[in-house]
Short mmCIF file of C-alpha atoms in Angstrom, two decimals:
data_model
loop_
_atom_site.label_atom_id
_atom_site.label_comp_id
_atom_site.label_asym_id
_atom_site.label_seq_id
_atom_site.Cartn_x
_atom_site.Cartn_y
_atom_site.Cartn_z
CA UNK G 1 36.28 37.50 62.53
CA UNK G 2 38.65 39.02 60.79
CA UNK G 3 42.30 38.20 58.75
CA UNK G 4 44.80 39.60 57.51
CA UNK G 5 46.35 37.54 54.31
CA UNK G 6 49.53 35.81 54.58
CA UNK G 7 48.70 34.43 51.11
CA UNK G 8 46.29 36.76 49.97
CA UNK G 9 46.77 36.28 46.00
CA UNK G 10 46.41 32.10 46.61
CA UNK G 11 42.69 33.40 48.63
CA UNK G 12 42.21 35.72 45.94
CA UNK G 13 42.63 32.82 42.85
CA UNK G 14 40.65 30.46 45.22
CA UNK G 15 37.75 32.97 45.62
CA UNK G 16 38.12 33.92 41.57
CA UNK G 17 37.16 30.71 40.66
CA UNK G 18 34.41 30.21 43.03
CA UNK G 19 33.59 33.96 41.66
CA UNK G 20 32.59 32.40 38.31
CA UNK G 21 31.79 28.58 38.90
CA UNK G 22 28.05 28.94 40.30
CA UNK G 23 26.54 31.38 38.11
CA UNK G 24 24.06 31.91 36.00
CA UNK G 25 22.19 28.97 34.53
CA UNK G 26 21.68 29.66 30.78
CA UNK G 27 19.45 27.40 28.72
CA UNK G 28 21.08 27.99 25.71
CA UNK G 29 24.35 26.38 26.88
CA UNK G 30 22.20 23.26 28.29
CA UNK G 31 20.27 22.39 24.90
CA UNK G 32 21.25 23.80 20.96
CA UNK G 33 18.95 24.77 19.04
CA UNK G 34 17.31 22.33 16.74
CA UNK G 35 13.51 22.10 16.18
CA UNK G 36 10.78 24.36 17.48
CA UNK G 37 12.31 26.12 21.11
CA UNK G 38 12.05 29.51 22.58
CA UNK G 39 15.56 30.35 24.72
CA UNK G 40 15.96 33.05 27.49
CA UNK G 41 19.04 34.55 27.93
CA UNK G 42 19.99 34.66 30.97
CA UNK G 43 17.21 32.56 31.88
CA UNK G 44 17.95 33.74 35.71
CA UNK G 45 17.83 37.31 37.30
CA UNK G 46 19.92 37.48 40.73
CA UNK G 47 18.83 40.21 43.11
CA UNK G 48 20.21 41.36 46.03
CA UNK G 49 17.42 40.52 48.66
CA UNK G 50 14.15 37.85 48.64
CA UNK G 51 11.05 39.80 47.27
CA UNK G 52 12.51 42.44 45.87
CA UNK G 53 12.48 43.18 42.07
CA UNK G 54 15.22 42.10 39.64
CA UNK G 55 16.41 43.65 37.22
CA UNK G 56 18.02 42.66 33.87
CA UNK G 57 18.28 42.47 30.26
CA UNK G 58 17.82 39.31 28.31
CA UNK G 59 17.16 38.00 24.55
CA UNK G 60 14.72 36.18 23.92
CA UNK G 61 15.62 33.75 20.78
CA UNK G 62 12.75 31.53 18.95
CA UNK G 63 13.45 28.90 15.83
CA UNK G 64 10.94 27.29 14.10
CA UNK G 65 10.85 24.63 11.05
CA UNK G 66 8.47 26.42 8.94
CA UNK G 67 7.74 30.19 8.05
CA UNK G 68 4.98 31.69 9.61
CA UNK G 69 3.62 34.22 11.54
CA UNK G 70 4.30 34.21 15.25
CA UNK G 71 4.24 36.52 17.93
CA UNK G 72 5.76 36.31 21.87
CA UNK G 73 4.19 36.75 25.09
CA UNK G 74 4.24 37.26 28.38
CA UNK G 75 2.39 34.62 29.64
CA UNK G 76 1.02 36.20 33.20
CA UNK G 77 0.35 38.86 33.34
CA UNK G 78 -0.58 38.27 29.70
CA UNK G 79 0.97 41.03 27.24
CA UNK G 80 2.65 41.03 23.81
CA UNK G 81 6.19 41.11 23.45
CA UNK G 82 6.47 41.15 19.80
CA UNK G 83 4.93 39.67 16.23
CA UNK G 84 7.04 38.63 13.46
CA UNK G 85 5.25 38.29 10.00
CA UNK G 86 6.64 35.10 7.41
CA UNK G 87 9.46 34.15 9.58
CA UNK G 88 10.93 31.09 10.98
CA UNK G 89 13.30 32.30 13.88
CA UNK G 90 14.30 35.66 15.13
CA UNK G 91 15.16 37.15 18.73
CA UNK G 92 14.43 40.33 20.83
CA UNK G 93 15.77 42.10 23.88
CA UNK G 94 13.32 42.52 26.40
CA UNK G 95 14.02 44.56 29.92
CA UNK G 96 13.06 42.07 32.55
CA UNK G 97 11.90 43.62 35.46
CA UNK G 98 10.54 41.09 38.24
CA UNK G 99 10.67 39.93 41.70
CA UNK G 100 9.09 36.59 40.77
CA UNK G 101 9.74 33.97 37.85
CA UNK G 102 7.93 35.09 34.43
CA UNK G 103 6.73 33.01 31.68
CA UNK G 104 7.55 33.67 27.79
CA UNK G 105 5.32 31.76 25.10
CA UNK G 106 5.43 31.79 21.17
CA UNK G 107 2.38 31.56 19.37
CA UNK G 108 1.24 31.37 15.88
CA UNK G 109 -1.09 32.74 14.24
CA UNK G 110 -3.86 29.73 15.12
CA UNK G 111 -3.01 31.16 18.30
CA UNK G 112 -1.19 27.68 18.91
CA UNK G 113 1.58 27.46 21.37
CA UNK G 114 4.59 26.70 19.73
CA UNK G 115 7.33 27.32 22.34
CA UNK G 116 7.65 27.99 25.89
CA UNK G 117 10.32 29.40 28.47
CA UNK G 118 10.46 30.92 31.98
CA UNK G 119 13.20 33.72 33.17
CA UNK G 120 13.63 32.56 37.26
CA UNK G 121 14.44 35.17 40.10
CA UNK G 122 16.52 34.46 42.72
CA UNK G 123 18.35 36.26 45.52
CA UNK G 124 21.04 36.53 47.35
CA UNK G 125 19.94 37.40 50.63
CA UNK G 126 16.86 35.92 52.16
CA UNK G 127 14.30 38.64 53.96
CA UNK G 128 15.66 38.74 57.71
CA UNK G 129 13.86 39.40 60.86
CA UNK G 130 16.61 41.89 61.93
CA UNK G 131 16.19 45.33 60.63
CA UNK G 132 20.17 46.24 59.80
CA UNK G 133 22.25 49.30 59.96
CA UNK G 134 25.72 49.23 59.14
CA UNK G 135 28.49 51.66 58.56
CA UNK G 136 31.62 50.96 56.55
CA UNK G 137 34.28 51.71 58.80
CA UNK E 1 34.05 48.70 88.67
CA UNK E 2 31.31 51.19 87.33
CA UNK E 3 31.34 49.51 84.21
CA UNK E 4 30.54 45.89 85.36
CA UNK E 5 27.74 47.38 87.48
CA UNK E 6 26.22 48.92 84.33
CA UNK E 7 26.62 45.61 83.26
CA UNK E 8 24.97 44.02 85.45
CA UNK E 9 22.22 46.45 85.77
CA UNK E 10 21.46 46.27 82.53
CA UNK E 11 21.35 42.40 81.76
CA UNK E 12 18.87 42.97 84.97
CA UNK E 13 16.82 44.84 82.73
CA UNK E 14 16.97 42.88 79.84
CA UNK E 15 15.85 39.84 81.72
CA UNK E 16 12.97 42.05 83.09
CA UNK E 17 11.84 43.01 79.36
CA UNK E 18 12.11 39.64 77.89
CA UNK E 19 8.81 38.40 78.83
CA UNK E 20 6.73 41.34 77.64
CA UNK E 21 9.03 41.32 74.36
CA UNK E 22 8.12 37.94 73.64
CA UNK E 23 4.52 38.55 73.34
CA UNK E 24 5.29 41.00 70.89
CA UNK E 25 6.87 38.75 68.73
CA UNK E 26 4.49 36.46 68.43
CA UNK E 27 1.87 38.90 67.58
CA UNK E 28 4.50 40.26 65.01
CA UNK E 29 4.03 37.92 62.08
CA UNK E 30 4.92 40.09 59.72
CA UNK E 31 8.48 41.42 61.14
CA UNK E 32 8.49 38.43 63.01
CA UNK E 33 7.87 35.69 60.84
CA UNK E 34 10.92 33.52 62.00
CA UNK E 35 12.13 33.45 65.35
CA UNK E 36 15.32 31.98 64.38
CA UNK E 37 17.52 32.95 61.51
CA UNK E 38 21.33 32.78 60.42
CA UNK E 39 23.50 33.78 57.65
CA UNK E 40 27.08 32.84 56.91
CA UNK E 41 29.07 34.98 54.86
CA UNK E 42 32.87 34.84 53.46
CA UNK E 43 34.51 38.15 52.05
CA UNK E 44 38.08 39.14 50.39
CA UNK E 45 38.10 42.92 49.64
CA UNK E 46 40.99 45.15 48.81
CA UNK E 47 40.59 47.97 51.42
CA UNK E 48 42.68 51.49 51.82
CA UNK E 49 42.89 52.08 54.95
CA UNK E 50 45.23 54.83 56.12
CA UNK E 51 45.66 55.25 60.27
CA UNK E 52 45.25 58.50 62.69
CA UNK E 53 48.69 57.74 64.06
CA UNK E 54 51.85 59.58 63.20
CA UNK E 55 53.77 58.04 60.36
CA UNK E 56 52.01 54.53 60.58
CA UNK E 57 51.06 54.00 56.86
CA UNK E 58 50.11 50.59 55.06
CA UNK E 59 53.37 49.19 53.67
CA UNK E 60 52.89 45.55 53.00
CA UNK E 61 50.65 43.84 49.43
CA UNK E 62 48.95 42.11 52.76
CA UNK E 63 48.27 45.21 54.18
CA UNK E 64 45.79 45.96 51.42
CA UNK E 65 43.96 42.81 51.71
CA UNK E 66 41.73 41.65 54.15
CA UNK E 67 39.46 38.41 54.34
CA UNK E 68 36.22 38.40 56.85
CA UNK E 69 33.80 35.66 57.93
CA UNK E 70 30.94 37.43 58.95
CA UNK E 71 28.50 35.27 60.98
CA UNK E 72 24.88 36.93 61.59
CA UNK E 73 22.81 34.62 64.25
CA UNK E 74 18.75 35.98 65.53
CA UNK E 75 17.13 33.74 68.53
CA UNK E 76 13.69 35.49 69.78
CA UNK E 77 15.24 38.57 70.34
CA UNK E 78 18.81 37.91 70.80
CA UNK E 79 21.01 38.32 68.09
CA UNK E 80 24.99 38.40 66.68
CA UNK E 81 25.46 40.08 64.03
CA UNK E 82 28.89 40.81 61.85
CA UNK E 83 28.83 44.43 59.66
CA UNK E 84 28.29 42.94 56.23
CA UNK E 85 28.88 46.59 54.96
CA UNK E 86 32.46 46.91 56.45
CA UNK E 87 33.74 43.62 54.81
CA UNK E 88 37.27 43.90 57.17
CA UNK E 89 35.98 42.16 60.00
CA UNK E 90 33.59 41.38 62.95
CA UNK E 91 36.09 42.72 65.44
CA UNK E 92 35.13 45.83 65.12
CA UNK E 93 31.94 45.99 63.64
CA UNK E 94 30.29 42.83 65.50
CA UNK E 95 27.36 43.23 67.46
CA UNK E 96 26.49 40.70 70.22
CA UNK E 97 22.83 42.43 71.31
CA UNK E 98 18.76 41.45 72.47
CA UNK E 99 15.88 43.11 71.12
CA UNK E 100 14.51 45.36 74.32
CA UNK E 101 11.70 46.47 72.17
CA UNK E 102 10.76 46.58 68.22
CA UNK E 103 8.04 48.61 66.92
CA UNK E 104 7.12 49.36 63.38
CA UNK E 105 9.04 52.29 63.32
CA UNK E 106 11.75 52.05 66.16
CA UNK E 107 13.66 49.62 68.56
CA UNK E 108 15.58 49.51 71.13
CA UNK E 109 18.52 47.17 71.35
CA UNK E 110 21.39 46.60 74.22
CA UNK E 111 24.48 45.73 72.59
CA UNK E 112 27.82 44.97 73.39
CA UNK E 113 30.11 45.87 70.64
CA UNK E 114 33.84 46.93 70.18
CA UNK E 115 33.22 50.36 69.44
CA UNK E 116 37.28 51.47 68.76
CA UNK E 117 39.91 49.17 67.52
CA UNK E 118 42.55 49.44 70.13
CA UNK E 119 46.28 49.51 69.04
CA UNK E 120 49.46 47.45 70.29
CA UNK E 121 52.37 50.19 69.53
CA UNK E 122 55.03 47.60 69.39
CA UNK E 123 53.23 45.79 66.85
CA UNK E 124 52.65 48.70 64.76
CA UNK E 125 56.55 49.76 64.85
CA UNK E 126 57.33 46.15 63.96
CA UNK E 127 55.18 46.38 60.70
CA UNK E 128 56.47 49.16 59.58
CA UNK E 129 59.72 49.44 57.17
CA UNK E 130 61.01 51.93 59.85
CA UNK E 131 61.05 53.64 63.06
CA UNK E 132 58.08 55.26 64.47
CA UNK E 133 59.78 57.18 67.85
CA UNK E 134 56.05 59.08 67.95
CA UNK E 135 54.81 55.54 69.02
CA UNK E 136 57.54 53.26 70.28
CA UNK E 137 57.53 52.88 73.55
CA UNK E 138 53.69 53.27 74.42
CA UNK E 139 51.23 51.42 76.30
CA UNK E 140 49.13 48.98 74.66
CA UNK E 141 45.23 50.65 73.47
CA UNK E 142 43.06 48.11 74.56
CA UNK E 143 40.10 47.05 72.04
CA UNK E 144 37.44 49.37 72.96
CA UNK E 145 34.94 46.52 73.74
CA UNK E 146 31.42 48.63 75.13
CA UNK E 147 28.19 47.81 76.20
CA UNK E 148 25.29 50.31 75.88
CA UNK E 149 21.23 50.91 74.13
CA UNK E 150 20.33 51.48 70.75
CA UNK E 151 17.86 53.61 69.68
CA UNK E 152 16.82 53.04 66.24
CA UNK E 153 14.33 54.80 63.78
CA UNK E 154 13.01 53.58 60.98
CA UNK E 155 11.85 54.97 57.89
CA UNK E 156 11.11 53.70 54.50
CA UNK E 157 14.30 54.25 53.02
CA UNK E 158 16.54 54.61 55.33
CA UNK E 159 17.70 54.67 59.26
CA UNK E 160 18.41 56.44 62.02
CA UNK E 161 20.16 55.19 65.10
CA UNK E 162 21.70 56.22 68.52
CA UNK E 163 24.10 54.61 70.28
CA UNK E 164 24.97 55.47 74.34
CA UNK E 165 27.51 53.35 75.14
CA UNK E 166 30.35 53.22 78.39
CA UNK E 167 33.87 51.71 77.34
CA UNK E 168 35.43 48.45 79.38
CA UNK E 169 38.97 50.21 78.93
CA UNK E 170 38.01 53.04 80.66
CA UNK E 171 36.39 51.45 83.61
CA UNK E 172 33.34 52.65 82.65
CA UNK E 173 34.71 56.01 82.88
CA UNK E 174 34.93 56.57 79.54
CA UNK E 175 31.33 57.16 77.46
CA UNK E 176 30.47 57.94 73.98
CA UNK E 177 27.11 59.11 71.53
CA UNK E 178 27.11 57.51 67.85
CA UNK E 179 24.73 58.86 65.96
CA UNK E 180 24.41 57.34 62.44
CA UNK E 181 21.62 57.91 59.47
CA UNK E 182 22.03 56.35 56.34
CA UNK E 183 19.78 56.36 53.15
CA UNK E 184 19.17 53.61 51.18
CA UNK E 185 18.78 54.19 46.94
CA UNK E 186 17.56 51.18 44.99
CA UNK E 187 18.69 51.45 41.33
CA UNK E 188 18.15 48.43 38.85
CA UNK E 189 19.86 45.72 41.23
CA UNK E 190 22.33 47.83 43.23
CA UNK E 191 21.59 48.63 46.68
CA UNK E 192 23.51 51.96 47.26
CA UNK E 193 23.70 53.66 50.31
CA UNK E 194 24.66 57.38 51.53
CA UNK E 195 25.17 57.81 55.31
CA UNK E 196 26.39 60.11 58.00
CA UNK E 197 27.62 59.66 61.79
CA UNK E 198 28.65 61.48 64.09
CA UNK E 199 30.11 60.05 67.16
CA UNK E 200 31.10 61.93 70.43
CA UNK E 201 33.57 60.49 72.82
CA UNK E 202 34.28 61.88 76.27
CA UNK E 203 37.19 62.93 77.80
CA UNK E 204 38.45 59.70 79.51
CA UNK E 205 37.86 57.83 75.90
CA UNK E 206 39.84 60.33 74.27
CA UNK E 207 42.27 60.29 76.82
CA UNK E 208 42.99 56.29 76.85
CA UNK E 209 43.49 56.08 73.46
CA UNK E 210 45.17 59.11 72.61
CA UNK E 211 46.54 60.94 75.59
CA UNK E 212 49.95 60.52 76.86
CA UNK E 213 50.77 59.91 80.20
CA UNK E 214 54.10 61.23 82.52
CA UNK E 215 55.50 57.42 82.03
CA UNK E 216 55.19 57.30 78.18
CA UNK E 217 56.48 60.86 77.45
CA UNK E 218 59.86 61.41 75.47
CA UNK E 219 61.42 63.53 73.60
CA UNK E 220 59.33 62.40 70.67
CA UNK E 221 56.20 62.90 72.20
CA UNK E 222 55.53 65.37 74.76
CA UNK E 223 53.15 64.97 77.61
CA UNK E 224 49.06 65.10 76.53
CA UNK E 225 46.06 64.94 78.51
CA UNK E 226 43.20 64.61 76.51
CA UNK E 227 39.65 66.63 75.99
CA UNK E 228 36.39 65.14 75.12
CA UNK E 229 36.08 65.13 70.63
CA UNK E 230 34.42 64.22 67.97
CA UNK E 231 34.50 62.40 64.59
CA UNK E 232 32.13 63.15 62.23
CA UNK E 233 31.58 60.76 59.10
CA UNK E 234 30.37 60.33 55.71
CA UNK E 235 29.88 57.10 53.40
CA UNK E 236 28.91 55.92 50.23
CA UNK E 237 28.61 52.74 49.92
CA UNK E 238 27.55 50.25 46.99
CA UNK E 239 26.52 46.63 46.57
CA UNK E 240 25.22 44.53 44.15
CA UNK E 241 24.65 41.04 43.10
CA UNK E 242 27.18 38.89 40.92
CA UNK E 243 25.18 35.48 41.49
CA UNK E 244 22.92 33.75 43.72
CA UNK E 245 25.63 33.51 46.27
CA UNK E 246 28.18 36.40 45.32
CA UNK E 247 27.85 40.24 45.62
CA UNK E 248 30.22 43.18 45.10
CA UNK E 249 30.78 45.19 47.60
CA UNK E 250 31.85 48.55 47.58
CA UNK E 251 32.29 51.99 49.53
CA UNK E 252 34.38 54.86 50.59
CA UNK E 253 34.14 56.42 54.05
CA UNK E 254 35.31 60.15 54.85
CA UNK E 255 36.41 60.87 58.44
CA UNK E 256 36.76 63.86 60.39
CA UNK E 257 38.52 64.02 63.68
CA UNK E 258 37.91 67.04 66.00
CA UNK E 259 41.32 68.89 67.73
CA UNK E 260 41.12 66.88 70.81
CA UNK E 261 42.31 63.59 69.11
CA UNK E 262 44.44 65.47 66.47
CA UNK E 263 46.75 67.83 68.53
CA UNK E 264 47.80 64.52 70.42
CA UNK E 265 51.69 64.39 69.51
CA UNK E 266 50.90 60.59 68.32
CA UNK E 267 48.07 61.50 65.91
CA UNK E 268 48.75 63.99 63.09
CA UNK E 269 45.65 63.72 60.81
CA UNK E 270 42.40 65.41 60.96
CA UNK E 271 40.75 63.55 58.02
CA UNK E 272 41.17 60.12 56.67
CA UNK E 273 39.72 58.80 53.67
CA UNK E 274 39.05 54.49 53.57
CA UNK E 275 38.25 53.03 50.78
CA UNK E 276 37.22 49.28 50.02
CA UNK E 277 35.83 47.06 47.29
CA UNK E 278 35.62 43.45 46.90
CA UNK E 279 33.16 40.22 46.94
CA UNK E 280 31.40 38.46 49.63
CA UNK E 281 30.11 34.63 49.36
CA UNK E 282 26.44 34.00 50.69
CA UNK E 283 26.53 30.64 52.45
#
């Protein structure tokens, strides 16, 4: 179904807000940063279709109270991120690269975990029974 | 008259098929893992989008926007589906269709589709800031509305498809062969896709929508009975995702049309370039 606009800027202010209202959940706008966190940011990856990889870049921000040694991981598959020697906050940018939700944890050097936080995948489009071809016009 | 007994004959068929392709679905859990689906989609795009016909141009701010709901529905074989590539509409890019037969590596589909757009002169002349003596005064184009199979292949990255198709404005006297392959490239989150089509119309196709007959000659447009052509096509065409229920949309089509449709006195392009871009909303 198709129109053609009779109002097409009012549309295109309606669909401009919508355009920017529903996106992108980011943990560091939900809680500041006061005692011992880890924030991801973006802590959600959008791509295009269910079960396919996203892709994006995000920092990865720790604080702690007291200087130590601490370094980040990937929590499964299990692999280092970083280390940080006699610090008490820092942040790195990591390349995401997932098609399901991945797990970040701080540790220190007791191998204690100190902080915890998960980058989430999502889609727009779920996987479809219909195999598509389209052209553009 | 020819055309409704295609028709006919082939929703025969269809109803013939449907019991064998329903045992392959339900062996097909993989493809096949719902037997009902739907998606709802909203889209405003800025298109350019420059007719065949003699001096018809887009004038208007309107003329340069266009808003779509596209609506795809799958049942157990039957489906409706909009063209969530060519965000201007489901008029001409909808696909009302049943699933004949679906391998792992082909299918074949009958659709009914509008395969041309159809044109209503004295609408055109009254959009435009001027007079358009090359195409007042003509018959209305009826929307080419068709009915034919799909072949489709399959390969990992991309898709190749055949469409054989008789026109309802023609009487069924008017046929046409779309072939279309188009290559999928994943990189980071964009989806981006390079295609090609070429589409062969017969005579009588050619001839409704493009000819012109002893009553609609004048001294603007002389008398033209049309051949069998072509239009050959190539796309690019890029999406990606803004948020869980936005996506950009984007793509640029280049047309070629053979010397059958542009030596009609009403047509005076060979190539057109389109060009759109915008955002759709995933309900």
């Amino acid at each position: 179904m198709s129109f053609r606009l009779s109002n097409g800027f009012a549309l295109l202010g309606i669909f401009s807000l919508g355009l920017v209202w529903p996106y992108s959940v980011n943990s560091a706008e939900l809680t500041p940063i006061t005692e011992q966190q880890l924030i991801a940011q973006p802590a959600l990856c959008v791509a295009l279709h269910q079960g396919r990889k996203c892709f994006t870049k995000v920092t990865l921000t720790w604080h702690v109270q007291a200087l130590g040694n601490f370094c980040l991981y990937q929590k499964s598959p299990r692999r280092k991120v970083k280390c940080w020697q006699k610090s008490k906050g820092n942040s790195t940018l990591l390349e995401f690269e997932s098609s399901e939700k991945l797990t970040f944890q701080l540790i220190n050097q007791q191998n204690n975990l100190v902080a915890e936080t998960a980058i989430d995948v999502s889609w727009v489009h779920k996987a479809t029974p219909r195999k598509r071809r389209w052209r553009l016009f | 008259m020819i055309y409704r007994s295609l028709l006919i004959s082939i929703f025969c068929l269809m109803s013939n098929l449907a019991f064998s392709a329903e045992k392959e679905l339900d062996k097909k859990t993989t493809l096949f893992d719902q037997t009902f689906s739907w998606q709802i989609m909203a889209g405003l795009s800025a298109v350019y989008n420059p007719y065949i016909l003699t001096d018809v141009k887009q004038e208007e701010v309107n003329d340069y926007l266009a808003f779509s709901l596209l609506i795809d529905f799958y049942y157990k074989g039957f489906f409706l589906q909009s063209n969530n590539r060519r965000i201007e509409g489901l008029f001409q890019g909808g696909e009302l269709g049943y699933q004949l037969l679906d391998k792992n590596d082909w299918a074949l589909d009958i659709i009914a589709k509008p395969y041309l757009p159809g044109f209503i002169p004295e609408d055109i002349v009254k959009g435009q800031n001027k007079r358009i003596p090359s195409i007042e005064g003509l018959k209305d184009r009826d929307i080419g509305l068709g009915i034919g199979l799909r072949y489709s292949k399959y390969y990992e990255d991309a898709i190749f498809s055949f469409d054989l198709a008789t026109l309802k404005p023609t009487d069924g006297k008017g046929w046409l062969a779309d072939f279309f392959y188009s290559h999928l490239f994943l990189y980071r989150n964009w989806d981006i896709y390079v295609g090609t089509g070429f589409t062969f119309y017969s005579d009588a196709i050619v001839d409704y929508y493009l000819g012109v007959g002893h009553d609609e000659v004048t001294t603007a447009r002389a008398y033209y009975k049309a051949k069998s052509g072509f239009r050959s096509q190539l796309e690019l065409f890029a999406r990606h995702p803004i948020s869980k229920n936005w996506t950009f949309n984007a793509g640029i089509t280049q047309s070629y049309y053979s010397n059958a449709m542009s030596d009609s006195p009403i047509v005076n392009k060979h190539n057109i370039t389109q060009v759109m871009f915008g955002a759709v909303y995933v309900f």
